[in-house]
Amino acid sequence: MSLTELSMLELAAKLASGEVTSLEATRACLTRIAQVEGKVKAFLRLDEKGALAAAEASDARRKAGNPASPLDGVPIGLKDIFLTEGTETTCASRILQGFIPPYDATVVRLLKEAGLPILGKLNMDEFAMGSSTEGSAFGPTYNPWDLERTPGGSSGGSAAAVAACEVFGALGTDTGGSIRQPAALTNTVGLKPTYGRVSRYGVIAYASSLDQVGPMTRTVADTAALLQLLARHDPLDSTSAKADAPDYREDLEGGVRGLRLGVPREYFTEGMDPEVEQAVREALKAYERMGATLVDVSLPHTKYALATYYLLATAEASSNLARYDGIRYGQRAKDAKGLKELYGLTRDRGFGAEVKRRIMLGTYALSAGYYDAYYLRAQKVRTLIRQDFAGAFEQVDALLSPTSPVPAFKLGEKVADPLSMYLMDVFTLPCNLAGLPGLSLPCGFTKSNLPIGLQILGKPFDEARLLRIGRAFEREHGFTRRFPAL
């Protein structure tokens, strides 16, 4: 096994023992990036100088016997949605080209304080709006398992970089499945924490009541270790929960014996790829063999979740993206002859097609005469969806389902059909509407060697149990230790 194929915790153990230095690990990542980045295109920009300087500082701390955290010295990548002081941050949009943030997002600050070298910013769908990373203004990212296919989105660059062993771990954001769906399509592990568990301060907003930051790694244990660094109250984020985080690794090996795991019948629908359904059903049987009890449950308002999500998310996007006007920061149409033309030309040239589509949908839903019929009604249905989950969790400890209804699809296959693209999030977005935690981990491969993901949904702030359930399956099957041939 090469150095870059180690998990975050495996590398951390070697750093602690002195067998490997952070500088060696960071240089190994940069070498790997040079080898495969031309095929994968996961990065929008590298910070080689900054990463190497952070690695040297980490090695000095280790030598002095004073590491900043258990993951001190482990190189990582960031989705290009996190403000990073002194580093261009574009959210994969031309409207933010040249924007250099004057401060770090809270999660970026926490990573730096923990001593993790940041290798650079990773590709994504523009403003996190998409399910394939084809919405990036700077070109798509390619799935390391099949370079003709998408790695998913919007955190596709993060997922691809982890899968291709360019980084040991990465951060993404999940508004309707943007961590879990790309994790499923790339044989990686992705966690969307409970809304409010991780600070959103300094994260460029798409839909503020849905967005959540989470880790993307190659193993469940790595996800637990990375979440440990991030899960804390932040007074700078008004939605940050005042809830103490447990030790996520303490009960990681506790197994599932005695747990009741729900199987929502609405998550096994017509049109699902048969190989995906077969792999997930086999995973359900594996949990039974490990001592869990499977319980059939119903989430009756699931059929309304997709429409509800796209009304609420686009409405919030319309409001959030109003700030990009060509005046305060980012790109400006310099040939505009007046204020109204400045707004129009800047936004027309700066935003891509999908962002424009969602702004228009959201503005319509919020407009006079339609607010009650669309936005307000969607909020009421959101409450019903949340109540469905609450009722299910009175019977079970967690829920199991597919993450994505299909494996990775070919690039260009769904670009001209937005509704088909939106359906890629049909199993992931309900938990965002309810503010619940969700974990995706590998559970198999198709006959053509495309990864398949299993989703585990839990009660609010019950990430520790999700990680324990995921680890039990990972320990028995080891899909996370398979790597693409690039």
PDB file of C-alpha atoms in Angstrom, residues 141-384:
ATOM      1  CA  THR A 141     -14.456  16.754 -12.372  1.00  0.00           C
ATOM      2  CA  TYR A 142     -14.116  13.122 -13.512  1.00  0.00           C
ATOM      3  CA  ASN A 143     -14.932  10.034 -11.471  1.00  0.00           C
ATOM      4  CA  PRO A 144     -11.690   8.123 -10.703  1.00  0.00           C
ATOM      5  CA  TRP A 145     -13.582   4.812 -11.085  1.00  0.00           C
ATOM      6  CA  ASP A 146     -14.621   5.656 -14.665  1.00  0.00           C
ATOM      7  CA  LEU A 147     -13.302   8.842 -16.218  1.00  0.00           C
ATOM      8  CA  GLU A 148     -16.305   9.070 -18.540  1.00  0.00           C
ATOM      9  CA  ARG A 149     -18.637   9.421 -15.558  1.00  0.00           C
ATOM     10  CA  THR A 150     -19.472  12.027 -12.961  1.00  0.00           C
ATOM     11  CA  PRO A 151     -18.215  11.826  -9.366  1.00  0.00           C
ATOM     12  CA  GLY A 152     -21.559  13.302  -8.258  1.00  0.00           C
ATOM     13  CA  GLY A 153     -22.094  16.703  -6.748  1.00  0.00           C
ATOM     14  CA  SER A 154     -22.034  19.294  -5.583  1.00  0.00           C
ATOM     15  CA  SER A 155     -18.998  18.126  -3.563  1.00  0.00           C
ATOM     16  CA  GLY A 156     -17.701  16.087  -6.495  1.00  0.00           C
ATOM     17  CA  GLY A 157     -14.202  17.525  -6.373  1.00  0.00           C
ATOM     18  CA  SER A 158     -13.864  16.593  -2.697  1.00  0.00           C
ATOM     19  CA  ALA A 159     -15.118  13.047  -3.315  1.00  0.00           C
ATOM     20  CA  ALA A 160     -12.912  12.520  -6.363  1.00  0.00           C
ATOM     21  CA  ALA A 161      -9.793  13.830  -4.621  1.00  0.00           C
ATOM     22  CA  VAL A 162     -10.308  11.448  -1.692  1.00  0.00           C
ATOM     23  CA  ALA A 163     -11.100   8.483  -3.978  1.00  0.00           C
ATOM     24  CA  ALA A 164      -8.071   9.188  -6.194  1.00  0.00           C
ATOM     25  CA  CYS A 165      -5.785   9.378  -3.117  1.00  0.00           C
ATOM     26  CA  GLU A 166      -4.831  12.968  -3.865  1.00  0.00           C
ATOM     27  CA  VAL A 167      -5.796  13.917  -0.315  1.00  0.00           C
ATOM     28  CA  PHE A 168      -6.351  11.888   2.847  1.00  0.00           C
ATOM     29  CA  GLY A 169      -9.660  13.598   3.571  1.00  0.00           C
ATOM     30  CA  ALA A 170     -11.722  16.604   2.555  1.00  0.00           C
ATOM     31  CA  LEU A 171     -14.541  18.863   3.650  1.00  0.00           C
ATOM     32  CA  GLY A 172     -17.749  19.225   1.680  1.00  0.00           C
ATOM     33  CA  THR A 173     -21.171  20.745   2.197  1.00  0.00           C
ATOM     34  CA  ASP A 174     -24.535  19.027   1.992  1.00  0.00           C
ATOM     35  CA  THR A 175     -27.724  20.949   1.163  1.00  0.00           C
ATOM     36  CA  GLY A 176     -29.740  18.084  -0.291  1.00  0.00           C
ATOM     37  CA  GLY A 177     -27.220  15.259  -0.504  1.00  0.00           C
ATOM     38  CA  SER A 178     -24.107  16.989  -1.825  1.00  0.00           C
ATOM     39  CA  ILE A 179     -21.780  15.065   0.505  1.00  0.00           C
ATOM     40  CA  ARG A 180     -23.545  11.704   0.567  1.00  0.00           C
ATOM     41  CA  GLN A 181     -24.391  11.313  -3.124  1.00  0.00           C
ATOM     42  CA  PRO A 182     -20.825  11.914  -4.401  1.00  0.00           C
ATOM     43  CA  ALA A 183     -19.509   9.672  -1.616  1.00  0.00           C
ATOM     44  CA  ALA A 184     -21.780   6.894  -2.884  1.00  0.00           C
ATOM     45  CA  LEU A 185     -20.595   7.375  -6.460  1.00  0.00           C
ATOM     46  CA  THR A 186     -16.867   7.280  -5.573  1.00  0.00           C
ATOM     47  CA  ASN A 187     -16.550   4.531  -2.904  1.00  0.00           C
ATOM     48  CA  THR A 188     -15.885   7.025  -0.139  1.00  0.00           C
ATOM     49  CA  VAL A 189     -17.497   7.844   3.203  1.00  0.00           C
ATOM     50  CA  GLY A 190     -19.474  11.056   3.608  1.00  0.00           C
ATOM     51  CA  LEU A 191     -21.305  12.440   6.629  1.00  0.00           C
ATOM     52  CA  LYS A 192     -23.925  15.163   6.722  1.00  0.00           C
ATOM     53  CA  PRO A 193     -24.096  16.086  10.423  1.00  0.00           C
ATOM     54  CA  THR A 194     -27.227  17.327  12.181  1.00  0.00           C
ATOM     55  CA  TYR A 195     -28.102  20.879  11.185  1.00  0.00           C
ATOM     56  CA  GLY A 196     -26.267  23.125  13.618  1.00  0.00           C
ATOM     57  CA  ARG A 197     -23.655  20.552  14.671  1.00  0.00           C
ATOM     58  CA  VAL A 198     -20.880  22.180  12.577  1.00  0.00           C
ATOM     59  CA  SER A 199     -20.484  25.921  12.094  1.00  0.00           C
ATOM     60  CA  ARG A 200     -21.535  27.505   8.809  1.00  0.00           C
ATOM     61  CA  TYR A 201     -19.754  30.789   9.526  1.00  0.00           C
ATOM     62  CA  GLY A 202     -17.659  31.692   6.504  1.00  0.00           C
ATOM     63  CA  VAL A 203     -19.335  29.094   4.278  1.00  0.00           C
ATOM     64  CA  ILE A 204     -20.750  30.647   1.112  1.00  0.00           C
ATOM     65  CA  ALA A 205     -24.507  30.198   1.407  1.00  0.00           C
ATOM     66  CA  TYR A 206     -26.795  28.346  -0.979  1.00  0.00           C
ATOM     67  CA  ALA A 207     -29.864  27.575   1.189  1.00  0.00           C
ATOM     68  CA  SER A 208     -29.225  28.667   4.756  1.00  0.00           C
ATOM     69  CA  SER A 209     -31.786  26.434   6.489  1.00  0.00           C
ATOM     70  CA  LEU A 210     -30.462  23.340   4.696  1.00  0.00           C
ATOM     71  CA  ASP A 211     -26.677  23.748   4.253  1.00  0.00           C
ATOM     72  CA  GLN A 212     -24.405  21.755   6.534  1.00  0.00           C
ATOM     73  CA  VAL A 213     -20.636  21.151   6.541  1.00  0.00           C
ATOM     74  CA  GLY A 214     -19.321  17.601   6.808  1.00  0.00           C
ATOM     75  CA  PRO A 215     -16.271  15.346   6.360  1.00  0.00           C
ATOM     76  CA  MET A 216     -15.475  13.156   3.349  1.00  0.00           C
ATOM     77  CA  THR A 217     -12.928  10.399   3.919  1.00  0.00           C
ATOM     78  CA  ARG A 218     -11.965   6.852   2.956  1.00  0.00           C
ATOM     79  CA  THR A 219     -13.075   5.176   6.220  1.00  0.00           C
ATOM     80  CA  VAL A 220     -15.762   5.597   8.868  1.00  0.00           C
ATOM     81  CA  ALA A 221     -13.123   5.969  11.599  1.00  0.00           C
ATOM     82  CA  ASP A 222     -11.547   8.863   9.682  1.00  0.00           C
ATOM     83  CA  THR A 223     -14.950  10.523   9.404  1.00  0.00           C
ATOM     84  CA  ALA A 224     -15.361  10.207  13.177  1.00  0.00           C
ATOM     85  CA  ALA A 225     -11.903  11.678  13.822  1.00  0.00           C
ATOM     86  CA  LEU A 226     -12.438  14.598  11.444  1.00  0.00           C
ATOM     87  CA  LEU A 227     -15.900  15.365  12.822  1.00  0.00           C
ATOM     88  CA  GLN A 228     -14.345  15.494  16.300  1.00  0.00           C
ATOM     89  CA  LEU A 229     -12.321  18.532  15.226  1.00  0.00           C
ATOM     90  CA  LEU A 230     -15.328  20.360  13.788  1.00  0.00           C
ATOM     91  CA  ALA A 231     -18.279  19.613  16.078  1.00  0.00           C
ATOM     92  CA  ARG A 232     -18.388  22.520  18.491  1.00  0.00           C
ATOM     93  CA  HIS A 233     -20.571  25.524  19.206  1.00  0.00           C
ATOM     94  CA  ASP A 234     -19.656  28.687  17.315  1.00  0.00           C
ATOM     95  CA  PRO A 235     -20.999  32.029  18.629  1.00  0.00           C
ATOM     96  CA  LEU A 236     -20.344  33.518  15.180  1.00  0.00           C
ATOM     97  CA  ASP A 237     -23.041  31.251  13.674  1.00  0.00           C
ATOM     98  CA  SER A 238     -26.541  32.009  14.967  1.00  0.00           C
ATOM     99  CA  THR A 239     -27.708  28.521  13.934  1.00  0.00           C
ATOM    100  CA  SER A 240     -24.866  26.716  15.721  1.00  0.00           C
ATOM    101  CA  ALA A 241     -26.236  24.327  18.331  1.00  0.00           C
ATOM    102  CA  LYS A 242     -25.156  24.654  21.956  1.00  0.00           C
ATOM    103  CA  ALA A 243     -24.704  20.901  22.217  1.00  0.00           C
ATOM    104  CA  ASP A 244     -21.602  19.163  23.522  1.00  0.00           C
ATOM    105  CA  ALA A 245     -20.075  16.650  21.113  1.00  0.00           C
ATOM    106  CA  PRO A 246     -19.342  13.152  22.418  1.00  0.00           C
ATOM    107  CA  ASP A 247     -16.159  11.221  21.740  1.00  0.00           C
ATOM    108  CA  TYR A 248     -17.071   9.865  18.313  1.00  0.00           C
ATOM    109  CA  ARG A 249     -14.468   7.108  18.420  1.00  0.00           C
ATOM    110  CA  GLU A 250     -15.229   5.850  21.927  1.00  0.00           C
ATOM    111  CA  ASP A 251     -18.000   3.409  20.905  1.00  0.00           C
ATOM    112  CA  LEU A 252     -17.084   3.091  17.242  1.00  0.00           C
ATOM    113  CA  GLU A 253     -16.439  -0.652  17.495  1.00  0.00           C
ATOM    114  CA  GLY A 254     -19.592  -1.327  19.568  1.00  0.00           C
ATOM    115  CA  GLY A 255     -21.389  -3.194  16.794  1.00  0.00           C
ATOM    116  CA  VAL A 256     -25.113  -3.310  16.055  1.00  0.00           C
ATOM    117  CA  ARG A 257     -26.346  -6.229  18.140  1.00  0.00           C
ATOM    118  CA  GLY A 258     -29.654  -5.293  19.739  1.00  0.00           C
ATOM    119  CA  LEU A 259     -30.261  -2.233  17.542  1.00  0.00           C
ATOM    120  CA  ARG A 260     -33.519  -1.791  15.634  1.00  0.00           C
ATOM    121  CA  LEU A 261     -32.868  -0.526  12.111  1.00  0.00           C
ATOM    122  CA  GLY A 262     -35.747   0.801  10.035  1.00  0.00           C
ATOM    123  CA  VAL A 263     -36.165   0.206   6.308  1.00  0.00           C
ATOM    124  CA  PRO A 264     -38.401   2.924   4.786  1.00  0.00           C
ATOM    125  CA  ARG A 265     -40.538   1.336   2.097  1.00  0.00           C
ATOM    126  CA  GLU A 266     -40.726   4.657   0.200  1.00  0.00           C
ATOM    127  CA  TYR A 267     -36.951   4.537  -0.387  1.00  0.00           C
ATOM    128  CA  PHE A 268     -37.150   1.403  -2.548  1.00  0.00           C
ATOM    129  CA  THR A 269     -38.933   2.778  -5.588  1.00  0.00           C
ATOM    130  CA  GLU A 270     -39.550   1.880  -9.205  1.00  0.00           C
ATOM    131  CA  GLY A 271     -36.782   3.060 -11.473  1.00  0.00           C
ATOM    132  CA  MET A 272     -33.988   2.271  -9.037  1.00  0.00           C
ATOM    133  CA  ASP A 273     -31.042   0.535 -10.650  1.00  0.00           C
ATOM    134  CA  PRO A 274     -31.446  -3.203  -9.887  1.00  0.00           C
ATOM    135  CA  GLU A 275     -27.775  -3.611  -8.968  1.00  0.00           C
ATOM    136  CA  VAL A 276     -28.075  -0.771  -6.461  1.00  0.00           C
ATOM    137  CA  GLU A 277     -31.155  -2.350  -4.899  1.00  0.00           C
ATOM    138  CA  GLN A 278     -29.503  -5.770  -4.748  1.00  0.00           C
ATOM    139  CA  ALA A 279     -26.365  -4.424  -3.041  1.00  0.00           C
ATOM    140  CA  VAL A 280     -28.395  -2.480  -0.462  1.00  0.00           C
ATOM    141  CA  ARG A 281     -30.666  -5.472   0.237  1.00  0.00           C
ATOM    142  CA  GLU A 282     -27.574  -7.610   0.801  1.00  0.00           C
ATOM    143  CA  ALA A 283     -26.298  -4.975   3.229  1.00  0.00           C
ATOM    144  CA  LEU A 284     -29.602  -5.190   5.109  1.00  0.00           C
ATOM    145  CA  LYS A 285     -29.171  -8.956   5.419  1.00  0.00           C
ATOM    146  CA  ALA A 286     -25.629  -8.410   6.677  1.00  0.00           C
ATOM    147  CA  TYR A 287     -26.955  -6.222   9.477  1.00  0.00           C
ATOM    148  CA  GLU A 288     -29.367  -8.973  10.451  1.00  0.00           C
ATOM    149  CA  ARG A 289     -26.489 -11.427  10.611  1.00  0.00           C
ATOM    150  CA  MET A 290     -24.615  -8.980  12.854  1.00  0.00           C
ATOM    151  CA  GLY A 291     -27.473  -9.011  15.356  1.00  0.00           C
ATOM    152  CA  ALA A 292     -29.623  -6.032  14.362  1.00  0.00           C
ATOM    153  CA  THR A 293     -33.389  -6.271  13.922  1.00  0.00           C
ATOM    154  CA  LEU A 294     -34.824  -4.872  10.687  1.00  0.00           C
ATOM    155  CA  VAL A 295     -38.146  -3.052  10.973  1.00  0.00           C
ATOM    156  CA  ASP A 296     -40.364  -2.028   8.061  1.00  0.00           C
ATOM    157  CA  VAL A 297     -41.320   1.655   8.465  1.00  0.00           C
ATOM    158  CA  SER A 298     -43.177   4.236   6.426  1.00  0.00           C
ATOM    159  CA  LEU A 299     -42.344   7.875   5.716  1.00  0.00           C
ATOM    160  CA  PRO A 300     -45.561   8.747   3.868  1.00  0.00           C
ATOM    161  CA  HIS A 301     -44.718  12.323   2.906  1.00  0.00           C
ATOM    162  CA  THR A 302     -41.489  11.313   1.145  1.00  0.00           C
ATOM    163  CA  LYS A 303     -43.263  11.628  -2.221  1.00  0.00           C
ATOM    164  CA  TYR A 304     -43.554  15.375  -1.622  1.00  0.00           C
ATOM    165  CA  ALA A 305     -39.953  15.871  -0.489  1.00  0.00           C
ATOM    166  CA  LEU A 306     -38.413  16.613  -3.889  1.00  0.00           C
ATOM    167  CA  ALA A 307     -40.911  19.345  -4.764  1.00  0.00           C
ATOM    168  CA  THR A 308     -40.738  20.768  -1.245  1.00  0.00           C
ATOM    169  CA  TYR A 309     -36.949  20.876  -1.305  1.00  0.00           C
ATOM    170  CA  TYR A 310     -36.694  22.629  -4.671  1.00  0.00           C
ATOM    171  CA  LEU A 311     -39.212  25.283  -3.636  1.00  0.00           C
ATOM    172  CA  LEU A 312     -37.474  26.046  -0.341  1.00  0.00           C
ATOM    173  CA  ALA A 313     -33.893  25.723  -1.595  1.00  0.00           C
ATOM    174  CA  THR A 314     -34.429  27.924  -4.643  1.00  0.00           C
ATOM    175  CA  ALA A 315     -36.289  30.530  -2.577  1.00  0.00           C
ATOM    176  CA  GLU A 316     -33.387  30.745  -0.120  1.00  0.00           C
ATOM    177  CA  ALA A 317     -30.891  30.771  -3.000  1.00  0.00           C
ATOM    178  CA  SER A 318     -32.729  33.679  -4.604  1.00  0.00           C
ATOM    179  CA  SER A 319     -32.386  35.637  -1.390  1.00  0.00           C
ATOM    180  CA  ASN A 320     -28.783  34.641  -0.660  1.00  0.00           C
ATOM    181  CA  LEU A 321     -27.471  35.320  -4.147  1.00  0.00           C
ATOM    182  CA  ALA A 322     -28.972  38.811  -4.312  1.00  0.00           C
ATOM    183  CA  ARG A 323     -25.753  40.054  -2.694  1.00  0.00           C
ATOM    184  CA  TYR A 324     -23.764  39.354  -5.887  1.00  0.00           C
ATOM    185  CA  ASP A 325     -24.474  42.663  -7.591  1.00  0.00           C
ATOM    186  CA  GLY A 326     -21.103  43.724  -9.011  1.00  0.00           C
ATOM    187  CA  ILE A 327     -20.627  46.402  -6.358  1.00  0.00           C
ATOM    188  CA  ARG A 328     -19.479  44.886  -3.077  1.00  0.00           C
ATOM    189  CA  TYR A 329     -17.094  42.135  -4.234  1.00  0.00           C
ATOM    190  CA  GLY A 330     -16.450  39.751  -7.096  1.00  0.00           C
ATOM    191  CA  GLN A 331     -16.777  40.413 -10.804  1.00  0.00           C
ATOM    192  CA  ARG A 332     -18.228  43.649 -12.191  1.00  0.00           C
ATOM    193  CA  ALA A 333     -19.459  44.472 -15.677  1.00  0.00           C
ATOM    194  CA  LYS A 334     -17.232  47.463 -16.374  1.00  0.00           C
ATOM    195  CA  ASP A 335     -19.032  48.457 -19.567  1.00  0.00           C
ATOM    196  CA  ALA A 336     -22.401  49.017 -17.854  1.00  0.00           C
ATOM    197  CA  LYS A 337     -23.934  52.470 -18.384  1.00  0.00           C
ATOM    198  CA  GLY A 338     -26.079  52.616 -15.265  1.00  0.00           C
ATOM    199  CA  LEU A 339     -26.930  50.858 -12.005  1.00  0.00           C
ATOM    200  CA  LYS A 340     -29.702  48.662 -13.430  1.00  0.00           C
ATOM    201  CA  GLU A 341     -27.517  47.612 -16.355  1.00  0.00           C
ATOM    202  CA  LEU A 342     -24.609  46.955 -13.971  1.00  0.00           C
ATOM    203  CA  TYR A 343     -26.739  44.524 -11.982  1.00  0.00           C
ATOM    204  CA  GLY A 344     -28.070  42.816 -15.097  1.00  0.00           C
ATOM    205  CA  LEU A 345     -24.811  42.433 -17.005  1.00  0.00           C
ATOM    206  CA  THR A 346     -22.800  41.366 -13.948  1.00  0.00           C
ATOM    207  CA  ARG A 347     -25.250  38.643 -12.964  1.00  0.00           C
ATOM    208  CA  ASP A 348     -25.824  37.510 -16.543  1.00  0.00           C
ATOM    209  CA  ARG A 349     -22.104  37.073 -17.210  1.00  0.00           C
ATOM    210  CA  GLY A 350     -21.154  35.878 -13.742  1.00  0.00           C
ATOM    211  CA  PHE A 351     -23.779  33.194 -13.071  1.00  0.00           C
ATOM    212  CA  GLY A 352     -24.095  29.898 -14.928  1.00  0.00           C
ATOM    213  CA  ALA A 353     -27.288  28.438 -16.371  1.00  0.00           C
ATOM    214  CA  GLU A 354     -28.261  26.303 -13.359  1.00  0.00           C
ATOM    215  CA  VAL A 355     -27.737  29.146 -10.888  1.00  0.00           C
ATOM    216  CA  LYS A 356     -29.868  31.457 -13.023  1.00  0.00           C
ATOM    217  CA  ARG A 357     -32.566  28.791 -13.254  1.00  0.00           C
ATOM    218  CA  ARG A 358     -32.733  28.372  -9.485  1.00  0.00           C
ATOM    219  CA  ILE A 359     -32.707  32.111  -8.818  1.00  0.00           C
ATOM    220  CA  MET A 360     -35.669  32.570 -11.155  1.00  0.00           C
ATOM    221  CA  LEU A 361     -37.584  29.652  -9.622  1.00  0.00           C
ATOM    222  CA  GLY A 362     -36.966  30.956  -6.126  1.00  0.00           C
ATOM    223  CA  THR A 363     -37.861  34.537  -6.965  1.00  0.00           C
ATOM    224  CA  TYR A 364     -41.122  33.326  -8.498  1.00  0.00           C
ATOM    225  CA  ALA A 365     -41.980  31.252  -5.403  1.00  0.00           C
ATOM    226  CA  LEU A 366     -41.413  34.277  -3.167  1.00  0.00           C
ATOM    227  CA  SER A 367     -43.238  36.791  -5.340  1.00  0.00           C
ATOM    228  CA  ALA A 368     -46.479  38.494  -4.352  1.00  0.00           C
ATOM    229  CA  GLY A 369     -49.472  36.312  -5.087  1.00  0.00           C
ATOM    230  CA  TYR A 370     -47.452  33.085  -5.087  1.00  0.00           C
ATOM    231  CA  TYR A 371     -45.803  33.100  -1.647  1.00  0.00           C
ATOM    232  CA  ASP A 372     -48.740  31.419   0.100  1.00  0.00           C
ATOM    233  CA  ALA A 373     -49.380  28.960  -2.718  1.00  0.00           C
ATOM    234  CA  TYR A 374     -45.797  27.752  -3.008  1.00  0.00           C
ATOM    235  CA  TYR A 375     -43.280  28.799  -0.341  1.00  0.00           C
ATOM    236  CA  LEU A 376     -45.615  28.766   2.665  1.00  0.00           C
ATOM    237  CA  ARG A 377     -47.183  25.478   1.645  1.00  0.00           C
ATOM    238  CA  ALA A 378     -43.743  23.935   1.176  1.00  0.00           C
ATOM    239  CA  GLN A 379     -42.817  24.960   4.730  1.00  0.00           C
ATOM    240  CA  LYS A 380     -45.940  23.182   6.001  1.00  0.00           C
ATOM    241  CA  VAL A 381     -45.028  20.011   4.109  1.00  0.00           C
ATOM    242  CA  ARG A 382     -41.512  20.276   5.535  1.00  0.00           C
ATOM    243  CA  THR A 383     -43.059  20.043   8.993  1.00  0.00           C
ATOM    244  CA  LEU A 384     -44.966  16.910   7.953  1.00  0.00           C
TER     245      LEU A 384
END
